Amino acid sequence: MLTVVIIVAAVIVVAVAAYALMRRENTGPALKKRFGPEYDRTLARHNGDTAAARQELGERVKRHGSLKERPLDAESLARYEAEWAGVQRRFVDSPQQAMADAGALLARLAQERGYPGPEQGDEQIAALSVHHAHEVEGYRTVRKAAEHGGDTERMRESLLSARSLYEALTGSAGHPQAGRPADHAELSDDPRTPRAHDDIPATARPESPAADTRTPKGI
């Protein structure tokens, strides 16, 4: 009998501690620290209503806070690196298509890491915002640009922003090989096409090396 009482008491203590932790994580300061720019964005969307913003963010934490990201194997990582390098090259001739490709790539990558799938677009973004609050906005912007287009420079900035989420999901941030598949630095003989390790170009390269010796603008 005493053993049963001890077990029940232990369960109650654990439950109370878990509840207290959840309440602490859902307070205003904790949510603001966790979500950063996402907190400000949500607050603005609720017209400054802090209670509504905190409730929405707190609900996201309840739904997705316990999500554990699945690891990527080496083959998957190499595939995504090659695909992302292709997206950056494609931006030269087709910026809006590059936006669509980047959005689709990030959707598949997030799903492979354990997030809701692409068919749950808003919920996928909500889950990503819980674990990658500082990077998720880039994903939103490329999705919007893919649908509505826009100024080329703004689309380039969107792709740069989205790359931070790509790096967070692949663990490639800060690594010189990020976005560059091994042994594939030279992917095209076309001088207009940037190398895989180049940053996203602002303008297309000249038709031939002799046609124009000016250096293309970088990021």
PDB file of C-alpha atoms in Angstrom:
ATOM      1  CA  MET A   1       0.000   0.000   0.000  1.00  0.00           C
ATOM      2  CA  LEU A   2       2.807   2.358   0.907  1.00  0.00           C
ATOM      3  CA  THR A   3       4.451   1.660  -2.452  1.00  0.00           C
ATOM      4  CA  VAL A   4       1.279   2.624  -4.306  1.00  0.00           C
ATOM      5  CA  VAL A   5       1.031   5.887  -2.362  1.00  0.00           C
ATOM      6  CA  ILE A   6       4.643   6.733  -3.177  1.00  0.00           C
ATOM      7  CA  ILE A   7       4.106   6.029  -6.884  1.00  0.00           C
ATOM      8  CA  VAL A   8       0.946   8.136  -7.015  1.00  0.00           C
ATOM      9  CA  ALA A   9       2.700  10.973  -5.182  1.00  0.00           C
ATOM     10  CA  ALA A  10       5.619  10.814  -7.605  1.00  0.00           C
ATOM     11  CA  VAL A  11       3.266  10.966 -10.589  1.00  0.00           C
ATOM     12  CA  ILE A  12       1.509  13.995  -9.116  1.00  0.00           C
ATOM     13  CA  VAL A  13       4.806  15.771  -8.481  1.00  0.00           C
ATOM     14  CA  VAL A  14       5.953  15.147 -12.047  1.00  0.00           C
ATOM     15  CA  ALA A  15       2.631  16.353 -13.463  1.00  0.00           C
ATOM     16  CA  VAL A  16       2.704  19.520 -11.345  1.00  0.00           C
ATOM     17  CA  ALA A  17       6.299  20.222 -12.365  1.00  0.00           C
ATOM     18  CA  ALA A  18       5.477  19.729 -16.046  1.00  0.00           C
ATOM     19  CA  TYR A  19       2.470  22.027 -15.761  1.00  0.00           C
ATOM     20  CA  ALA A  20       4.526  24.687 -13.991  1.00  0.00           C
ATOM     21  CA  LEU A  21       7.202  24.472 -16.677  1.00  0.00           C
ATOM     22  CA  MET A  22       4.615  24.816 -19.428  1.00  0.00           C
ATOM     23  CA  ARG A  23       3.085  27.840 -17.713  1.00  0.00           C
ATOM     24  CA  ARG A  24       6.496  29.452 -17.322  1.00  0.00           C
ATOM     25  CA  GLU A  25       7.362  28.846 -20.988  1.00  0.00           C
ATOM     26  CA  ASN A  26       4.084  30.443 -22.053  1.00  0.00           C
ATOM     27  CA  THR A  27       4.533  33.699 -20.155  1.00  0.00           C
ATOM     28  CA  GLY A  28       5.111  36.892 -22.133  1.00  0.00           C
ATOM     29  CA  PRO A  29       8.874  37.271 -21.486  1.00  0.00           C
ATOM     30  CA  ALA A  30       9.531  33.577 -22.169  1.00  0.00           C
ATOM     31  CA  LEU A  31       7.529  33.617 -25.401  1.00  0.00           C
ATOM     32  CA  LYS A  32       9.221  36.804 -26.569  1.00  0.00           C
ATOM     33  CA  LYS A  33      12.649  35.306 -25.886  1.00  0.00           C
ATOM     34  CA  ARG A  34      11.770  32.064 -27.636  1.00  0.00           C
ATOM     35  CA  PHE A  35      10.113  33.524 -30.720  1.00  0.00           C
ATOM     36  CA  GLY A  36      12.089  36.739 -31.188  1.00  0.00           C
ATOM     37  CA  PRO A  37      11.012  38.375 -34.478  1.00  0.00           C
ATOM     38  CA  GLU A  38       8.140  35.908 -34.765  1.00  0.00           C
ATOM     39  CA  TYR A  39       6.715  37.315 -31.524  1.00  0.00           C
ATOM     40  CA  ASP A  40       6.763  40.841 -32.965  1.00  0.00           C
ATOM     41  CA  ARG A  41       5.222  39.645 -36.220  1.00  0.00           C
ATOM     42  CA  THR A  42       2.405  37.839 -34.413  1.00  0.00           C
ATOM     43  CA  LEU A  43       1.795  40.834 -32.148  1.00  0.00           C
ATOM     44  CA  ALA A  44       1.521  43.124 -35.197  1.00  0.00           C
ATOM     45  CA  ARG A  45      -0.894  40.709 -36.879  1.00  0.00           C
ATOM     46  CA  HIS A  46      -3.083  40.930 -33.766  1.00  0.00           C
ATOM     47  CA  ASN A  47      -2.911  44.753 -33.877  1.00  0.00           C
ATOM     48  CA  GLY A  48      -0.878  44.968 -30.696  1.00  0.00           C
ATOM     49  CA  ASP A  49      -3.136  42.685 -28.651  1.00  0.00           C
ATOM     50  CA  THR A  50      -0.524  40.996 -26.444  1.00  0.00           C
ATOM     51  CA  ALA A  51      -2.990  38.535 -24.912  1.00  0.00           C
ATOM     52  CA  ALA A  52      -4.076  37.277 -28.339  1.00  0.00           C
ATOM     53  CA  ALA A  53      -0.496  37.066 -29.603  1.00  0.00           C
ATOM     54  CA  ARG A  54       0.658  35.153 -26.529  1.00  0.00           C
ATOM     55  CA  GLN A  55      -2.281  32.799 -26.776  1.00  0.00           C
ATOM     56  CA  GLU A  56      -1.505  31.983 -30.401  1.00  0.00           C
ATOM     57  CA  LEU A  57       2.190  31.427 -29.734  1.00  0.00           C
ATOM     58  CA  GLY A  58       1.444  29.433 -26.616  1.00  0.00           C
ATOM     59  CA  GLU A  59      -0.833  27.159 -28.640  1.00  0.00           C
ATOM     60  CA  ARG A  60       1.958  26.624 -31.162  1.00  0.00           C
ATOM     61  CA  VAL A  61       4.295  25.556 -28.361  1.00  0.00           C
ATOM     62  CA  LYS A  62       1.686  23.120 -27.026  1.00  0.00           C
ATOM     63  CA  ARG A  63       1.205  21.550 -30.462  1.00  0.00           C
ATOM     64  CA  HIS A  64       4.797  21.444 -31.637  1.00  0.00           C
ATOM     65  CA  GLY A  65       7.116  22.124 -28.710  1.00  0.00           C
ATOM     66  CA  SER A  66       7.818  18.439 -28.127  1.00  0.00           C
ATOM     67  CA  LEU A  67       8.673  17.756 -31.782  1.00  0.00           C
ATOM     68  CA  LYS A  68      12.065  16.095 -32.191  1.00  0.00           C
ATOM     69  CA  GLU A  69      13.805  16.661 -35.503  1.00  0.00           C
ATOM     70  CA  ARG A  70      14.751  13.495 -37.340  1.00  0.00           C
ATOM     71  CA  PRO A  71      18.364  13.352 -38.555  1.00  0.00           C
ATOM     72  CA  LEU A  72      19.277  13.480 -42.236  1.00  0.00           C
ATOM     73  CA  ASP A  73      21.436  10.717 -43.619  1.00  0.00           C
ATOM     74  CA  ALA A  74      24.457  11.567 -45.762  1.00  0.00           C
ATOM     75  CA  GLU A  75      22.696  10.687 -49.007  1.00  0.00           C
ATOM     76  CA  SER A  76      19.737  12.965 -48.272  1.00  0.00           C
ATOM     77  CA  LEU A  77      22.013  15.806 -47.220  1.00  0.00           C
ATOM     78  CA  ALA A  78      24.035  15.544 -50.431  1.00  0.00           C
ATOM     79  CA  ARG A  79      20.817  15.543 -52.468  1.00  0.00           C
ATOM     80  CA  TYR A  80      19.516  18.678 -50.763  1.00  0.00           C
ATOM     81  CA  GLU A  81      22.858  20.449 -51.156  1.00  0.00           C
ATOM     82  CA  ALA A  82      22.816  19.718 -54.892  1.00  0.00           C
ATOM     83  CA  GLU A  83      19.202  20.892 -55.177  1.00  0.00           C
ATOM     84  CA  TRP A  84      19.845  24.109 -53.271  1.00  0.00           C
ATOM     85  CA  ALA A  85      22.857  24.895 -55.433  1.00  0.00           C
ATOM     86  CA  GLY A  86      20.597  24.385 -58.453  1.00  0.00           C
ATOM     87  CA  VAL A  87      18.017  26.796 -57.060  1.00  0.00           C
ATOM     88  CA  GLN A  88      20.674  29.485 -56.686  1.00  0.00           C
ATOM     89  CA  ARG A  89      21.879  28.982 -60.255  1.00  0.00           C
ATOM     90  CA  ARG A  90      18.339  28.998 -61.607  1.00  0.00           C
ATOM     91  CA  PHE A  91      17.735  32.405 -60.052  1.00  0.00           C
ATOM     92  CA  VAL A  92      19.883  34.017 -62.766  1.00  0.00           C
ATOM     93  CA  ASP A  93      17.422  33.317 -65.576  1.00  0.00           C
ATOM     94  CA  SER A  94      14.181  32.631 -63.714  1.00  0.00           C
ATOM     95  CA  PRO A  95      13.908  34.322 -60.315  1.00  0.00           C
ATOM     96  CA  GLN A  96      10.247  33.504 -59.731  1.00  0.00           C
ATOM     97  CA  GLN A  97      10.756  29.845 -60.629  1.00  0.00           C
ATOM     98  CA  ALA A  98      13.694  29.777 -58.222  1.00  0.00           C
ATOM     99  CA  MET A  99      11.320  31.044 -55.521  1.00  0.00           C
ATOM    100  CA  ALA A 100       8.897  28.203 -56.234  1.00  0.00           C
ATOM    101  CA  ASP A 101      11.700  25.643 -56.245  1.00  0.00           C
ATOM    102  CA  ALA A 102      13.133  26.972 -52.980  1.00  0.00           C
ATOM    103  CA  GLY A 103       9.738  26.803 -51.309  1.00  0.00           C
ATOM    104  CA  ALA A 104       9.139  23.243 -52.497  1.00  0.00           C
ATOM    105  CA  LEU A 105      12.616  22.163 -51.399  1.00  0.00           C
ATOM    106  CA  LEU A 106      12.179  23.636 -47.915  1.00  0.00           C
ATOM    107  CA  ALA A 107       8.750  22.017 -47.586  1.00  0.00           C
ATOM    108  CA  ARG A 108      10.162  18.581 -48.395  1.00  0.00           C
ATOM    109  CA  LEU A 109      13.215  19.118 -46.224  1.00  0.00           C
ATOM    110  CA  ALA A 110      11.081  20.163 -43.241  1.00  0.00           C
ATOM    111  CA  GLN A 111       8.873  17.110 -43.670  1.00  0.00           C
ATOM    112  CA  GLU A 112      11.899  14.824 -43.796  1.00  0.00           C
ATOM    113  CA  ARG A 113      13.142  16.378 -40.554  1.00  0.00           C
ATOM    114  CA  GLY A 114       9.814  15.488 -38.894  1.00  0.00           C
ATOM    115  CA  TYR A 115       7.646  18.579 -39.384  1.00  0.00           C
ATOM    116  CA  PRO A 116       4.106  18.515 -40.832  1.00  0.00           C
ATOM    117  CA  GLY A 117       4.097  17.931 -44.592  1.00  0.00           C
ATOM    118  CA  PRO A 118       3.712  20.467 -47.438  1.00  0.00           C
ATOM    119  CA  GLU A 119      -0.018  19.775 -47.652  1.00  0.00           C
ATOM    120  CA  GLN A 120      -0.287  21.380 -44.197  1.00  0.00           C
ATOM    121  CA  GLY A 121       1.365  24.608 -45.286  1.00  0.00           C
ATOM    122  CA  ASP A 122       0.316  26.922 -42.455  1.00  0.00           C
ATOM    123  CA  GLU A 123       0.745  24.256 -39.797  1.00  0.00           C
ATOM    124  CA  GLN A 124       4.181  23.399 -41.154  1.00  0.00           C
ATOM    125  CA  ILE A 125       5.204  27.039 -40.824  1.00  0.00           C
ATOM    126  CA  ALA A 126       3.705  27.195 -37.323  1.00  0.00           C
ATOM    127  CA  ALA A 127       5.766  24.171 -36.278  1.00  0.00           C
ATOM    128  CA  LEU A 128       8.915  25.584 -37.853  1.00  0.00           C
ATOM    129  CA  SER A 129       8.359  28.880 -36.041  1.00  0.00           C
ATOM    130  CA  VAL A 130       8.501  27.066 -32.693  1.00  0.00           C
ATOM    131  CA  HIS A 131      11.951  25.612 -33.405  1.00  0.00           C
ATOM    132  CA  HIS A 132      13.379  28.060 -35.972  1.00  0.00           C
ATOM    133  CA  ALA A 133      11.690  31.351 -35.139  1.00  0.00           C
ATOM    134  CA  HIS A 134      14.582  33.449 -36.453  1.00  0.00           C
ATOM    135  CA  GLU A 135      14.686  31.699 -39.841  1.00  0.00           C
ATOM    136  CA  VAL A 136      11.084  30.878 -40.738  1.00  0.00           C
ATOM    137  CA  GLU A 137      10.229  34.284 -42.256  1.00  0.00           C
ATOM    138  CA  GLY A 138      12.435  33.570 -45.278  1.00  0.00           C
ATOM    139  CA  TYR A 139      10.305  30.518 -46.032  1.00  0.00           C
ATOM    140  CA  ARG A 140       7.186  32.671 -45.975  1.00  0.00           C
ATOM    141  CA  THR A 141       8.666  35.243 -48.335  1.00  0.00           C
ATOM    142  CA  VAL A 142       9.800  32.772 -50.992  1.00  0.00           C
ATOM    143  CA  ARG A 143       6.370  31.138 -50.959  1.00  0.00           C
ATOM    144  CA  LYS A 144       4.753  34.532 -51.437  1.00  0.00           C
ATOM    145  CA  ALA A 145       7.206  35.522 -54.181  1.00  0.00           C
ATOM    146  CA  ALA A 146       6.608  32.227 -55.982  1.00  0.00           C
ATOM    147  CA  GLU A 147       2.921  33.063 -56.162  1.00  0.00           C
ATOM    148  CA  HIS A 148       3.004  36.807 -56.793  1.00  0.00           C
ATOM    149  CA  GLY A 149       6.464  37.532 -58.206  1.00  0.00           C
ATOM    150  CA  GLY A 150       7.873  40.968 -57.512  1.00  0.00           C
ATOM    151  CA  ASP A 151      11.023  43.015 -57.757  1.00  0.00           C
ATOM    152  CA  THR A 152      14.052  40.892 -58.657  1.00  0.00           C
ATOM    153  CA  GLU A 153      16.242  42.349 -55.917  1.00  0.00           C
ATOM    154  CA  ARG A 154      13.580  41.669 -53.310  1.00  0.00           C
ATOM    155  CA  MET A 155      13.261  38.115 -54.535  1.00  0.00           C
ATOM    156  CA  ARG A 156      17.030  37.736 -54.237  1.00  0.00           C
ATOM    157  CA  GLU A 157      16.864  38.978 -50.653  1.00  0.00           C
ATOM    158  CA  SER A 158      14.021  36.538 -49.977  1.00  0.00           C
ATOM    159  CA  LEU A 159      16.135  33.661 -51.259  1.00  0.00           C
ATOM    160  CA  LEU A 160      19.022  34.768 -49.079  1.00  0.00           C
ATOM    161  CA  SER A 161      16.696  34.840 -46.088  1.00  0.00           C
ATOM    162  CA  ALA A 162      15.273  31.420 -46.942  1.00  0.00           C
ATOM    163  CA  ARG A 163      18.786  30.044 -47.127  1.00  0.00           C
ATOM    164  CA  SER A 164      19.134  30.592 -43.373  1.00  0.00           C
ATOM    165  CA  LEU A 165      16.287  28.117 -42.788  1.00  0.00           C
ATOM    166  CA  TYR A 166      17.839  25.689 -45.263  1.00  0.00           C
ATOM    167  CA  GLU A 167      21.115  25.882 -43.346  1.00  0.00           C
ATOM    168  CA  ALA A 168      19.346  25.436 -40.002  1.00  0.00           C
ATOM    169  CA  LEU A 169      17.498  22.340 -41.231  1.00  0.00           C
ATOM    170  CA  THR A 170      20.569  20.782 -42.812  1.00  0.00           C
ATOM    171  CA  GLY A 171      23.003  21.842 -40.122  1.00  0.00           C
ATOM    172  CA  SER A 172      25.197  23.467 -42.770  1.00  0.00           C
ATOM    173  CA  ALA A 173      25.314  27.008 -41.340  1.00  0.00           C
ATOM    174  CA  GLY A 174      28.873  28.216 -41.047  1.00  0.00           C
ATOM    175  CA  HIS A 175      30.287  25.439 -43.184  1.00  0.00           C
ATOM    176  CA  PRO A 176      32.088  26.517 -46.401  1.00  0.00           C
ATOM    177  CA  GLN A 177      30.619  23.569 -48.320  1.00  0.00           C
ATOM    178  CA  ALA A 178      27.008  24.564 -47.552  1.00  0.00           C
ATOM    179  CA  GLY A 179      24.931  24.571 -50.705  1.00  0.00           C
ATOM    180  CA  ARG A 180      27.831  23.074 -52.669  1.00  0.00           C
ATOM    181  CA  PRO A 181      27.831  19.332 -53.362  1.00  0.00           C
ATOM    182  CA  ALA A 182      31.248  17.731 -52.994  1.00  0.00           C
ATOM    183  CA  ASP A 183      33.255  17.418 -56.220  1.00  0.00           C
ATOM    184  CA  HIS A 184      30.692  19.492 -58.101  1.00  0.00           C
ATOM    185  CA  ALA A 185      32.073  23.016 -57.806  1.00  0.00           C
ATOM    186  CA  GLU A 186      32.042  23.393 -61.593  1.00  0.00           C
ATOM    187  CA  LEU A 187      28.496  22.648 -62.733  1.00  0.00           C
ATOM    188  CA  SER A 188      28.342  24.460 -66.059  1.00  0.00           C
ATOM    189  CA  ASP A 189      30.547  25.827 -68.819  1.00  0.00           C
ATOM    190  CA  ASP A 190      28.044  28.601 -69.446  1.00  0.00           C
ATOM    191  CA  PRO A 191      29.734  31.806 -68.154  1.00  0.00           C
ATOM    192  CA  ARG A 192      26.321  33.201 -67.238  1.00  0.00           C
ATOM    193  CA  THR A 193      25.865  30.403 -64.702  1.00  0.00           C
ATOM    194  CA  PRO A 194      27.351  30.988 -61.239  1.00  0.00           C
ATOM    195  CA  ARG A 195      29.395  28.228 -59.666  1.00  0.00           C
ATOM    196  CA  ALA A 196      27.681  26.168 -56.987  1.00  0.00           C
ATOM    197  CA  HIS A 197      29.630  27.923 -54.242  1.00  0.00           C
ATOM    198  CA  ASP A 198      28.778  31.427 -55.475  1.00  0.00           C
ATOM    199  CA  ASP A 199      26.272  33.500 -53.582  1.00  0.00           C
ATOM    200  CA  ILE A 200      23.028  34.304 -55.337  1.00  0.00           C
ATOM    201  CA  PRO A 201      23.937  36.729 -58.127  1.00  0.00           C
ATOM    202  CA  ALA A 202      22.142  40.025 -58.472  1.00  0.00           C
ATOM    203  CA  THR A 203      22.522  40.056 -62.272  1.00  0.00           C
ATOM    204  CA  ALA A 204      23.144  37.501 -64.981  1.00  0.00           C
ATOM    205  CA  ARG A 205      26.690  36.989 -66.120  1.00  0.00           C
ATOM    206  CA  PRO A 206      27.795  38.143 -69.578  1.00  0.00           C
ATOM    207  CA  GLU A 207      27.381  35.894 -72.616  1.00  0.00           C
ATOM    208  CA  SER A 208      31.121  35.212 -72.846  1.00  0.00           C
ATOM    209  CA  PRO A 209      34.217  36.116 -70.839  1.00  0.00           C
ATOM    210  CA  ALA A 210      35.322  38.530 -73.519  1.00  0.00           C
ATOM    211  CA  ALA A 211      31.970  40.259 -73.795  1.00  0.00           C
ATOM    212  CA  ASP A 212      32.224  42.109 -70.511  1.00  0.00           C
ATOM    213  CA  THR A 213      34.993  42.122 -67.942  1.00  0.00           C
ATOM    214  CA  ARG A 214      32.935  43.703 -65.167  1.00  0.00           C
ATOM    215  CA  THR A 215      32.545  41.664 -62.008  1.00  0.00           C
ATOM    216  CA  PRO A 216      28.917  40.677 -61.338  1.00  0.00           C
ATOM    217  CA  LYS A 217      27.379  42.051 -58.202  1.00  0.00           C
ATOM    218  CA  GLY A 218      27.418  39.658 -55.235  1.00  0.00           C
ATOM    219  CA  ILE A 219      25.085  39.523 -52.301  1.00  0.00           C
TER     220      ILE A 219
END
